[in-house]
Coordinates of C-alpha atoms in Angstrom, one line a residue:
M1 CA 107.8 111.5 90.4
I2 CA 105.3 109.9 88.1
D3 CA 105.2 113.0 85.8
D4 CA 106.4 116.6 86.0
F5 CA 103.9 118.5 88.1
D6 CA 101.3 120.5 86.2
S7 CA 98.6 122.2 88.2
E8 CA 96.0 122.1 85.4
R9 CA 96.5 118.3 84.9
F10 CA 96.7 117.7 88.7
P11 CA 94.0 119.8 90.4
G12 CA 94.4 120.1 94.2
N13 CA 98.0 118.8 93.9
F14 CA 96.9 115.2 93.4
Y15 CA 97.5 112.7 90.6
P16 CA 94.3 111.4 89.0
G17 CA 93.8 107.7 89.3
M18 CA 91.4 104.8 89.9
I19 CA 91.1 102.1 92.6
M20 CA 91.8 98.9 90.7
R21 CA 91.9 96.4 93.6
L22 CA 90.8 96.6 97.2
D23 CA 91.3 93.9 99.8
R24 CA 89.3 95.1 102.8
N25 CA 90.4 92.1 105.0
R26 CA 94.1 92.8 104.5
G27 CA 93.8 96.5 104.2
R28 CA 95.6 96.9 100.9
G29 CA 94.9 97.7 97.3
L30 CA 96.2 99.0 94.0
V31 CA 95.8 102.3 92.3
R32 CA 96.2 102.8 88.5
S33 CA 97.5 106.3 87.5
H34 CA 96.2 108.2 84.5
T35 CA 99.4 107.0 82.7
G36 CA 98.6 103.3 83.4
K37 CA 101.2 102.8 86.2
E38 CA 99.9 100.6 89.0
I39 CA 101.0 101.6 92.5
P40 CA 100.1 99.7 95.7
F41 CA 98.8 101.0 99.0
E42 CA 98.5 99.5 102.4
F43 CA 96.9 100.6 105.7
P44 CA 98.1 102.1 108.0
H45 CA 100.6 103.6 105.6
V46 CA 98.0 105.4 103.5
S47 CA 95.8 108.3 104.6
V48 CA 92.3 108.7 103.2
I49 CA 91.2 112.4 103.1
G50 CA 87.8 112.7 104.9
A51 CA 88.2 109.6 107.0
Q52 CA 87.4 109.6 110.7
I53 CA 90.5 109.1 112.9
G54 CA 91.0 105.7 114.6
G55 CA 90.4 102.0 113.7
K56 CA 92.5 99.5 111.8
A57 CA 92.1 101.1 108.4
P58 CA 90.5 104.6 108.7
G59 CA 88.8 105.5 105.5
I60 CA 88.7 102.1 103.8
E61 CA 84.9 102.3 103.9
L62 CA 85.1 105.4 101.6
L63 CA 86.8 103.4 98.9
R64 CA 85.4 101.1 96.2
E65 CA 87.0 99.3 93.3
G66 CA 86.5 101.4 90.2
D67 CA 86.4 104.7 92.1
S68 CA 88.1 107.7 90.5
I69 CA 90.4 109.3 93.1
G70 CA 93.2 111.8 93.6
F71 CA 96.4 110.4 95.1
D72 CA 99.9 111.2 96.1
V73 CA 102.9 108.9 96.4
G74 CA 106.1 108.4 98.4
W75 CA 109.1 106.2 98.3
T76 CA 109.5 103.3 100.8
S77 CA 111.9 100.5 101.3
H78 CA 109.5 98.5 99.0
G79 CA 109.5 101.1 96.3
L80 CA 106.8 103.6 95.2
R81 CA 103.6 103.5 97.3
V82 CA 100.4 105.5 97.5
T83 CA 100.6 107.7 100.7
I84 CA 97.4 109.7 100.4
I85 CA 94.0 109.0 98.7
K86 CA 91.4 111.7 98.1
P87 CA 88.0 110.1 97.2
K88 CA 86.1 112.1 94.6
H89 CA 82.6 111.4 95.8

């Protein structure tokens, strides 16, 4: 885990963060956590809450560099990755 879970600091069970990089062509990006840790994500291995189902990268149109988001992480063979993104707009 990035930090010990605290429901007051992590409303809705998501870590607070920001989209730092977003490559729409490749379907990948980078999230910076509130502690400054940078964690990558890549479609189709990330789910965007509120996205319509289907397509190559469902929900990528809801994301912009600089957006504040909520997110969750998981471990993969490539290390820690963002698995869920919850846009805050």
